[in-house]
């Protein structure tokens, strides 16, 4: 893409059209812009546009946003995918963008600063070594605009440190930044304070300097968030003294006239409160000496700050600082006097609980903002939330005193309300919030309050103050109705169930309230109530509770969506979804009424999707009603298709990006529910789904794969006969399998292909499919891909094991041996998912017992025993979920940003298909298969089994024993169990827990000896897994530690040299020590502790507390089992000892 006048004009015109309000002009321009992005040099042309001062400002701003989004979407380099940005373009962008940002107007500067941050997240510091020197050079400038620009960039670059997971790589980067930047930042901070001192009467100087100081405070917060850096610990005095100066000094020249917009003083003080709150919470020991001064400063600030909206963030952050201090044990002495508590309640809590004029304005004229800040604990930046947190913090140590103080204020407020309810309603509003704050100890978004102050009678307050407001028909007290509904929302899990159920009809009536806040709260409350669980884990609210009012509830909910301002109300749509979910089949009679309303709403919002939450719940509701209705009456699917498919067609034709993943999921659900044959209207859509453009959008991929799977499952013959359809599907598979982030989707598609397509067609393509898979393995092997490959291979083995082995060996001689050695033996344990694991179990079992190659000396017989042992490990050892460090974030990082995300619709959930559903018990399947094989090849299988370790052999005996019980025709002949007289088999020993406790290990040892055994041991991980499972069967009644037969006989005090009784085996190879490792002289015995997942701890052999005795013993001769079906040689002394 050449940089010339024609190209610049074309791009400028395209950007201009993207700002057009007409969709007919805007959308083609957006598509053209998306196509231009694929051209080399696109980012450089954008930089050139941004540098053109003659261009209209709105076009330059649009260009800056487009460049930022392009960088966000394409800067990350993804393995195996072609990058849209060449190496030369990357270098050019990085060399120009900082200077361009600094020379641009502020609106553009902010976008470019974000772009630098995005690039820095990928390249800094290793692939952008020039950035830090450039920042350090610019920060020395005398031009405050340049300084502020570079500080804004630094803030944008470093603020991610607040949210990143701890890692060595992160700390190395932070150290690099600190080594280079901490000292210059501190110097600039000091110099800026000196500039402030010298220009107290010069607002022209103070304003940009305060902007610099604010940015420096934000950077300080970011650099200190993960850990306290040594530099800032050493220079804490410098920063804290300057923070106190900024908190306590008056700056009359910077005071603003606005009542609503925070000025530079309020902004910087808010940020300082954030920083000292961080220090008080995380570094209290180092910060301890400075804390009293900040408590005094913040207290003074709060008592001298007014109630105007511009002070809200400052007051909120200041109160949060006090809240974080007062709840900590080490600082509670600052607040213990009742006079202090009373003063805090009077001067901080009560004033900031009041319902102000600005709150009333938001309630009436900006309800979305009011709801966003107030409902369900999301009001973290409001005065009320901060005051509530302060009350809870004080109650942690002073609950009786604070409750008494606040109760007095509540009584006064309610008395004032009683004198003149029409004019003093704000008093009751404050009283309700104060009671809620004092009563509510802890809460979660899902459950509301989970613990309450026992000194507050929430039920009495509900009946005397809340219920009357809900029952009142006076529409003038909308705020109090909203407060009352919020009270139910908060305490829904703590109020008696009858009260909650009785409130539902009242809430249904309030759905018609003209106030957006009131009917939104009512809808939200209903939805939350329907989610409450009873003591046994079931739903508290059942269909019987709402059946009498179900039709009225549905009617009122949809009526709410017709109230002005609530046409796309998230809370109402979610309540509709939850109501249909609760009603299930009872909703069927109402479907003729509901379906047209949903369809029309979908048609309207698809014209201009602007409310993601509403849209999501709209599609959830559609899926919910489809699922429950078709379950009762499958024929109604025709009605759903007749109503929805025309709208879906419009959405697909208009390419409404936000809705495509949802449409594909709903289509999948409809197609999966349908009985064959598949209507032509679906088949006509199939070829469109293979359009490469659809697969370029990451958010489409999961939904498209599922939809293709549905087509393959329902219409395999149609797809097989339509020209290019099979090639198209396999082309999609090839694209998906090449991507680290999407390869699992490729396996989903492939598994459906081989499961449902005609066998002769599958056979034509299988060799090429395996070649592609092996190429990906060789080029880019990841844990996720290996798991997918193993499951796919086992699925094929479950169908025709000999065919699979021959096919893979035809690609390269003895290649299947490498599959066994490098995949099955090494990574089978990593496979997770119930169905996936069952597929693997069946596939490996058939490979072991039904495949000639694995029983051939010339081929894979040498690996037979190892493969069987790997399968037994697969059954008995927990799944290995370890992932190499460089793969932890593949699925996240390989997904480019700024694309329509895939959002799973819960009610469109796919029913898992189990291709090996005929196998009920994989262990039994293995046992029966082995028995059958041993009869076909007498004398050949047992020697192979004997090559396994003893633990694996013992597990296999258990499978065989179980198979005898389940298979009456089996040739197995077990006379009785392995262990008798209450002893339980654990691997190759019998074990028993005795209800006996002793303080001495020798006593325990003697007791076990008298019972024919020894103190229980766990020499291997197998034995430890079994022993823990056995011990857990006694929890919680077993509260004592147990003795282990493990001692430091030589008094080495080394954790790897403890020796198991009656053996020379040490803990060198396996142990389960708790931390710290044993190192205490004089403690030479070992106990296992139930309170820490049975970790091992050393103890004195003459303990100071009682320990439980668990013994083990070998199988007695008359307890051993003969297995005629497997040949008696297995129990002889000739077996190989591993």
Short mmCIF file of C-alpha atoms in Angstrom, two decimals, residues 137-501:
data_model
loop_
_atom_site.label_atom_id
_atom_site.label_comp_id
_atom_site.label_asym_id
_atom_site.label_seq_id
_atom_site.Cartn_x
_atom_site.Cartn_y
_atom_site.Cartn_z
CA UNK A 137 14.95 11.38 27.13
CA UNK A 138 11.53 13.01 26.73
CA UNK A 139 10.94 13.20 30.48
CA UNK A 140 13.87 15.61 30.74
CA UNK A 141 12.09 18.13 28.51
CA UNK A 142 11.15 21.56 29.76
CA UNK A 143 7.92 21.36 27.79
CA UNK A 144 5.09 20.25 30.07
CA UNK A 145 3.01 19.06 27.11
CA UNK A 146 5.78 16.66 26.13
CA UNK A 147 6.29 15.57 29.75
CA UNK A 148 2.58 14.92 30.22
CA UNK A 149 2.38 13.06 26.94
CA UNK A 150 5.25 10.75 27.84
CA UNK A 151 3.91 10.28 31.38
CA UNK A 152 0.53 9.36 29.93
CA UNK A 153 2.28 6.80 27.74
CA UNK A 154 4.24 5.42 30.69
CA UNK A 155 1.04 5.15 32.72
CA UNK A 156 -0.72 3.36 29.88
CA UNK A 157 2.27 1.02 29.55
CA UNK A 158 2.71 0.23 33.25
CA UNK A 159 -0.89 0.09 34.48
CA UNK A 160 -1.20 -3.55 33.37
CA UNK A 161 1.13 -4.40 36.29
CA UNK A 162 -1.92 -3.94 38.51
CA UNK A 163 -3.71 -6.88 36.93
CA UNK A 164 -1.03 -9.28 35.67
CA UNK A 165 -0.49 -12.67 37.28
CA UNK A 166 2.73 -12.91 39.23
CA UNK A 167 5.53 -14.49 37.21
CA UNK A 168 9.30 -14.34 36.90
CA UNK A 169 8.92 -12.68 33.53
CA UNK A 170 6.66 -9.97 34.98
CA UNK A 171 9.01 -9.25 37.89
CA UNK A 172 11.99 -9.12 35.53
CA UNK A 173 10.19 -6.51 33.43
CA UNK A 174 9.18 -4.47 36.49
CA UNK A 175 12.77 -4.58 37.75
CA UNK A 176 14.00 -3.32 34.37
CA UNK A 177 11.52 -0.46 34.55
CA UNK A 178 12.40 0.37 38.16
CA UNK A 179 16.12 0.32 37.50
CA UNK A 180 15.69 2.79 34.67
CA UNK A 181 12.66 4.84 35.61
CA UNK A 182 12.12 4.96 39.39
CA UNK A 183 14.86 7.49 40.12
CA UNK A 184 14.01 9.90 37.25
CA UNK A 185 10.33 9.64 38.20
CA UNK A 186 11.09 10.53 41.82
CA UNK A 187 13.30 13.41 40.73
CA UNK A 188 10.59 14.76 38.45
CA UNK A 189 8.05 14.37 41.26
CA UNK A 190 10.21 16.43 43.64
CA UNK A 191 10.90 19.05 40.99
CA UNK A 192 7.20 19.34 40.21
CA UNK A 193 6.39 19.89 43.90
CA UNK A 194 9.02 22.65 43.98
CA UNK A 195 7.38 24.20 40.91
CA UNK A 196 4.04 24.11 42.73
CA UNK A 197 5.55 25.83 45.78
CA UNK A 198 7.00 28.58 43.60
CA UNK A 199 3.81 29.19 41.61
CA UNK A 200 0.99 28.97 44.13
CA UNK A 201 -0.69 32.03 42.59
CA UNK A 202 -0.15 31.09 38.94
CA UNK A 203 -2.93 28.75 37.70
CA UNK A 204 -1.45 28.64 34.17
CA UNK A 205 1.57 26.83 35.61
CA UNK A 206 -0.24 24.87 38.29
CA UNK A 207 -2.75 23.13 35.99
CA UNK A 208 -0.28 21.29 33.74
CA UNK A 209 1.99 20.57 36.72
CA UNK A 210 -0.91 18.99 38.61
CA UNK A 211 -1.68 16.89 35.55
CA UNK A 212 1.93 15.69 35.64
CA UNK A 213 1.70 14.99 39.36
CA UNK A 214 -1.51 13.00 38.91
CA UNK A 215 0.06 10.86 36.20
CA UNK A 216 3.13 10.31 38.38
CA UNK A 217 0.90 9.20 41.27
CA UNK A 218 -0.82 6.71 38.96
CA UNK A 219 2.54 5.36 37.79
CA UNK A 220 3.67 5.14 41.44
CA UNK A 221 0.59 3.02 42.18
CA UNK A 222 1.28 0.69 39.23
CA UNK A 223 4.96 0.20 40.06
CA UNK A 224 4.15 -0.55 43.71
CA UNK A 225 1.16 -2.82 43.14
CA UNK A 226 2.81 -6.23 42.79
CA UNK A 227 5.38 -5.79 45.56
CA UNK A 228 7.12 -3.01 47.46
CA UNK A 229 10.21 -2.10 45.37
CA UNK A 230 13.42 -1.52 47.27
CA UNK A 231 13.85 1.92 45.70
CA UNK A 232 10.45 3.16 46.86
CA UNK A 233 10.98 1.64 50.30
CA UNK A 234 14.22 3.57 50.57
CA UNK A 235 12.56 6.75 49.28
CA UNK A 236 9.23 6.33 51.04
CA UNK A 237 9.82 9.50 53.06
CA UNK A 238 10.17 11.56 49.89
CA UNK A 239 6.90 10.36 48.42
CA UNK A 240 4.85 10.27 51.62
CA UNK A 241 5.85 13.78 52.71
CA UNK A 242 4.87 15.12 49.29
CA UNK A 243 1.61 13.16 49.40
CA UNK A 244 0.80 14.74 52.76
CA UNK A 245 1.66 18.17 51.36
CA UNK A 246 -0.79 17.67 48.48
CA UNK A 247 -3.50 16.38 50.83
CA UNK A 248 -3.23 19.14 53.43
CA UNK A 249 -2.35 22.26 51.41
CA UNK A 250 -4.99 24.58 49.99
CA UNK A 251 -4.70 25.52 46.33
CA UNK A 252 -7.31 28.24 45.80
CA UNK A 253 -6.11 28.93 42.25
CA UNK A 254 -7.10 25.42 41.18
CA UNK A 255 -10.59 25.37 42.65
CA UNK A 256 -13.21 24.89 39.94
CA UNK A 257 -16.65 26.44 39.68
CA UNK A 258 -18.31 23.27 38.41
CA UNK A 259 -20.48 21.42 40.91
CA UNK A 260 -20.26 18.15 39.02
CA UNK A 261 -16.83 17.77 37.40
CA UNK A 262 -13.82 17.03 39.61
CA UNK A 263 -10.98 19.50 39.35
CA UNK A 264 -7.21 18.83 39.45
CA UNK A 265 -7.11 19.04 43.27
CA UNK A 266 -9.84 16.43 43.72
CA UNK A 267 -8.32 14.14 41.08
CA UNK A 268 -4.82 14.06 42.53
CA UNK A 269 -6.04 13.67 46.11
CA UNK A 270 -8.25 10.77 45.03
CA UNK A 271 -5.23 9.08 43.48
CA UNK A 272 -3.12 9.70 46.60
CA UNK A 273 -5.84 8.09 48.72
CA UNK A 274 -5.67 5.06 46.42
CA UNK A 275 -1.90 4.84 46.82
CA UNK A 276 -1.86 5.11 50.62
CA UNK A 277 -4.71 2.60 50.81
CA UNK A 278 -2.51 0.21 48.83
CA UNK A 279 0.36 0.76 51.27
CA UNK A 280 -1.90 0.37 54.31
CA UNK A 281 -3.30 -2.93 52.97
CA UNK A 282 -0.15 -4.55 51.59
CA UNK A 283 2.87 -2.92 53.24
CA UNK A 284 1.58 -1.99 56.68
CA UNK A 285 4.84 -2.83 58.45
CA UNK A 286 6.91 -0.46 56.29
CA UNK A 287 4.10 2.13 56.20
CA UNK A 288 3.29 1.97 59.91
CA UNK A 289 5.16 5.14 60.94
CA UNK A 290 3.42 7.26 58.29
CA UNK A 291 -0.10 5.95 58.82
CA UNK A 292 -1.24 8.16 61.76
CA UNK A 293 -0.39 11.31 59.83
CA UNK A 294 -2.42 10.10 56.85
CA UNK A 295 -5.36 9.10 59.03
CA UNK A 296 -5.38 12.64 60.45
CA UNK A 297 -5.01 14.21 57.01
CA UNK A 298 -7.78 12.13 55.47
CA UNK A 299 -10.07 12.70 58.46
CA UNK A 300 -9.54 16.46 58.16
CA UNK A 301 -10.13 16.27 54.43
CA UNK A 302 -13.40 14.42 54.88
CA UNK A 303 -14.77 16.75 57.54
CA UNK A 304 -14.00 19.79 55.38
CA UNK A 305 -15.23 18.48 52.02
CA UNK A 306 -18.71 19.36 50.86
CA UNK A 307 -21.49 17.26 49.35
CA UNK A 308 -21.07 18.39 45.74
CA UNK A 309 -20.81 15.71 43.09
CA UNK A 310 -17.33 16.82 42.05
CA UNK A 311 -16.00 15.60 45.40
CA UNK A 312 -17.61 12.15 45.13
CA UNK A 313 -14.57 10.19 43.95
CA UNK A 314 -12.29 11.93 46.45
CA UNK A 315 -14.65 11.30 49.36
CA UNK A 316 -15.22 7.70 48.28
CA UNK A 317 -11.48 6.95 48.07
CA UNK A 318 -10.80 8.76 51.33
CA UNK A 319 -13.46 6.77 53.16
CA UNK A 320 -12.15 3.56 51.59
CA UNK A 321 -8.74 4.40 53.08
CA UNK A 322 -10.27 4.71 56.55
CA UNK A 323 -12.25 1.51 55.97
CA UNK A 324 -9.12 -0.43 55.00
CA UNK A 325 -7.28 0.89 58.08
CA UNK A 326 -9.99 0.34 60.68
CA UNK A 327 -10.59 -3.31 59.83
CA UNK A 328 -6.93 -4.28 60.33
CA UNK A 329 -6.00 -5.71 63.70
CA UNK A 330 -2.83 -3.64 64.02
CA UNK A 331 -4.65 -0.32 63.61
CA UNK A 332 -7.86 -0.89 65.57
CA UNK A 333 -6.38 1.03 68.51
CA UNK A 334 -6.84 4.25 66.54
CA UNK A 335 -10.63 3.78 66.65
CA UNK A 336 -11.43 2.01 69.92
CA UNK A 337 -12.76 5.01 71.88
CA UNK A 338 -16.52 5.46 71.63
CA UNK A 339 -16.12 9.19 71.07
CA UNK A 340 -14.06 8.44 67.95
CA UNK A 341 -16.64 5.96 66.68
CA UNK A 342 -19.46 8.39 67.33
CA UNK A 343 -17.56 11.18 65.57
CA UNK A 344 -16.93 8.97 62.52
CA UNK A 345 -20.60 8.02 62.29
CA UNK A 346 -21.76 11.61 62.77
CA UNK A 347 -19.28 13.41 60.51
CA UNK A 348 -18.49 10.82 57.85
CA UNK A 349 -21.01 7.99 57.68
CA UNK A 350 -24.34 9.76 58.15
CA UNK A 351 -23.62 12.74 55.84
CA UNK A 352 -22.49 10.40 53.07
CA UNK A 353 -25.55 8.18 53.45
CA UNK A 354 -27.86 11.06 52.55
CA UNK A 355 -29.85 11.12 49.33
CA UNK A 356 -28.65 14.29 47.59
CA UNK A 357 -30.24 16.40 44.90
CA UNK A 358 -27.78 15.00 42.33
CA UNK A 359 -28.90 11.49 43.29
CA UNK A 360 -32.52 12.49 42.82
CA UNK A 361 -31.73 13.95 39.40
CA UNK A 362 -30.00 10.73 38.34
CA UNK A 363 -32.91 8.67 39.66
CA UNK A 364 -35.37 10.61 37.51
CA UNK A 365 -33.39 11.62 34.44
CA UNK A 366 -30.39 9.29 34.26
CA UNK A 367 -31.71 6.01 35.67
CA UNK A 368 -29.12 3.83 33.93
CA UNK A 369 -26.31 5.67 35.71
CA UNK A 370 -28.17 5.48 39.01
CA UNK A 371 -28.74 1.74 38.64
CA UNK A 372 -25.17 1.09 37.51
CA UNK A 373 -23.80 2.72 40.64
CA UNK A 374 -26.34 1.42 43.11
CA UNK A 375 -27.53 -2.10 42.39
CA UNK A 376 -25.99 -5.37 43.51
CA UNK A 377 -22.79 -3.98 45.00
CA UNK A 378 -21.57 -2.25 41.85
CA UNK A 379 -21.50 1.20 43.49
CA UNK A 380 -17.83 1.02 44.42
CA UNK A 381 -17.21 4.64 43.48
CA UNK A 382 -20.10 6.21 45.39
CA UNK A 383 -20.19 7.85 48.78
CA UNK A 384 -22.82 5.43 50.04
CA UNK A 385 -20.81 2.36 49.12
CA UNK A 386 -17.71 3.77 50.79
CA UNK A 387 -19.69 4.72 53.91
CA UNK A 388 -21.18 1.21 54.01
CA UNK A 389 -17.71 -0.31 53.74
CA UNK A 390 -16.51 1.92 56.56
CA UNK A 391 -19.41 0.76 58.76
CA UNK A 392 -18.58 -2.88 58.00
CA UNK A 393 -14.90 -2.26 58.72
CA UNK A 394 -15.71 -0.68 62.08
CA UNK A 395 -18.15 -3.47 62.94
CA UNK A 396 -15.41 -6.03 62.49
CA UNK A 397 -13.92 -4.95 65.85
CA UNK A 398 -16.58 -2.72 67.40
CA UNK A 399 -19.92 -4.23 66.31
CA UNK A 400 -21.94 -3.59 69.51
CA UNK A 401 -20.81 0.04 69.84
CA UNK A 402 -21.33 0.86 66.14
CA UNK A 403 -24.74 -0.90 66.12
CA UNK A 404 -25.92 1.12 69.11
CA UNK A 405 -24.71 4.42 67.65
CA UNK A 406 -26.28 3.77 64.24
CA UNK A 407 -29.52 2.47 65.76
CA UNK A 408 -29.98 5.79 67.50
CA UNK A 409 -29.61 7.62 64.20
CA UNK A 410 -32.02 5.21 62.47
CA UNK A 411 -34.67 5.87 65.12
CA UNK A 412 -34.28 9.63 64.73
CA UNK A 413 -34.55 9.37 60.93
CA UNK A 414 -37.69 7.23 61.09
CA UNK A 415 -39.26 9.63 63.60
CA UNK A 416 -38.58 12.53 61.24
CA UNK A 417 -40.14 10.58 58.39
CA UNK A 418 -43.19 9.80 60.52
CA UNK A 419 -43.77 13.50 61.19
CA UNK A 420 -44.07 14.38 57.50
CA UNK A 421 -43.77 11.40 55.12
CA UNK A 422 -44.35 13.52 52.02
CA UNK A 423 -41.45 15.89 52.65
CA UNK A 424 -39.14 13.83 54.89
CA UNK A 425 -38.94 10.71 52.73
CA UNK A 426 -35.18 11.18 52.36
CA UNK A 427 -34.82 10.46 56.08
CA UNK A 428 -36.33 7.02 55.59
CA UNK A 429 -34.16 6.47 52.54
CA UNK A 430 -31.04 7.10 54.66
CA UNK A 431 -32.43 4.91 57.45
CA UNK A 432 -32.93 1.95 55.11
CA UNK A 433 -29.39 2.25 53.76
CA UNK A 434 -27.91 2.65 57.22
CA UNK A 435 -29.73 -0.45 58.53
CA UNK A 436 -28.58 -2.41 55.47
CA UNK A 437 -24.98 -1.32 56.04
CA UNK A 438 -24.96 -2.24 59.73
CA UNK A 439 -26.83 -5.52 59.29
CA UNK A 440 -24.99 -6.86 56.25
CA UNK A 441 -21.69 -8.41 57.32
CA UNK A 442 -20.77 -10.11 54.04
CA UNK A 443 -22.39 -10.50 50.67
CA UNK A 444 -21.81 -11.86 47.18
CA UNK A 445 -23.33 -10.86 43.87
CA UNK A 446 -24.83 -14.32 43.42
CA UNK A 447 -26.33 -14.82 46.87
CA UNK A 448 -26.75 -11.34 48.34
CA UNK A 449 -26.06 -11.16 52.06
CA UNK A 450 -24.41 -14.31 53.40
CA UNK A 451 -23.94 -13.25 57.05
CA UNK A 452 -25.80 -10.67 59.12
CA UNK A 453 -25.23 -8.72 62.32
CA UNK A 454 -27.16 -10.64 64.98
CA UNK A 455 -27.82 -7.40 66.85
CA UNK A 456 -30.02 -6.17 63.98
CA UNK A 457 -33.47 -7.73 63.49
CA UNK A 458 -33.72 -7.66 59.69
CA UNK A 459 -37.09 -9.44 59.72
CA UNK A 460 -38.67 -6.91 62.06
CA UNK A 461 -37.37 -4.05 59.95
CA UNK A 462 -38.73 -5.76 56.84
CA UNK A 463 -42.23 -6.15 58.22
CA UNK A 464 -42.42 -2.70 59.84
CA UNK A 465 -40.63 -0.51 57.28
CA UNK A 466 -40.06 -2.32 53.97
CA UNK A 467 -43.31 -4.20 53.43
CA UNK A 468 -45.54 -1.13 53.91
CA UNK A 469 -43.64 0.72 51.18
CA UNK A 470 -43.97 -2.19 48.76
CA UNK A 471 -47.68 -2.54 49.49
CA UNK A 472 -48.40 1.17 49.17
CA UNK A 473 -50.07 2.38 45.98
CA UNK A 474 -48.51 5.85 46.38
CA UNK A 475 -46.43 6.29 43.23
CA UNK A 476 -44.81 9.51 44.50
CA UNK A 477 -42.35 7.61 46.72
CA UNK A 478 -40.51 5.81 43.94
CA UNK A 479 -37.15 6.14 45.68
CA UNK A 480 -38.44 4.41 48.81
CA UNK A 481 -39.97 1.63 46.70
CA UNK A 482 -36.61 1.15 45.00
CA UNK A 483 -34.90 1.14 48.42
CA UNK A 484 -37.35 -1.45 49.71
CA UNK A 485 -36.84 -3.70 46.71
CA UNK A 486 -33.08 -3.38 47.13
CA UNK A 487 -33.50 -4.45 50.77
CA UNK A 488 -35.08 -7.70 49.55
CA UNK A 489 -32.34 -8.10 46.95
CA UNK A 490 -29.68 -7.74 49.65
CA UNK A 491 -31.25 -10.03 52.27
CA UNK A 492 -33.08 -12.46 49.97
CA UNK A 493 -31.10 -15.39 51.31
CA UNK A 494 -31.45 -14.39 54.97
CA UNK A 495 -35.15 -13.54 55.18
CA UNK A 496 -37.62 -16.36 55.96
CA UNK A 497 -38.62 -18.10 52.69
CA UNK A 498 -42.31 -17.32 53.25
CA UNK A 499 -41.58 -13.58 53.30
CA UNK A 500 -39.59 -13.85 50.08
CA UNK A 501 -42.31 -15.86 48.32
#
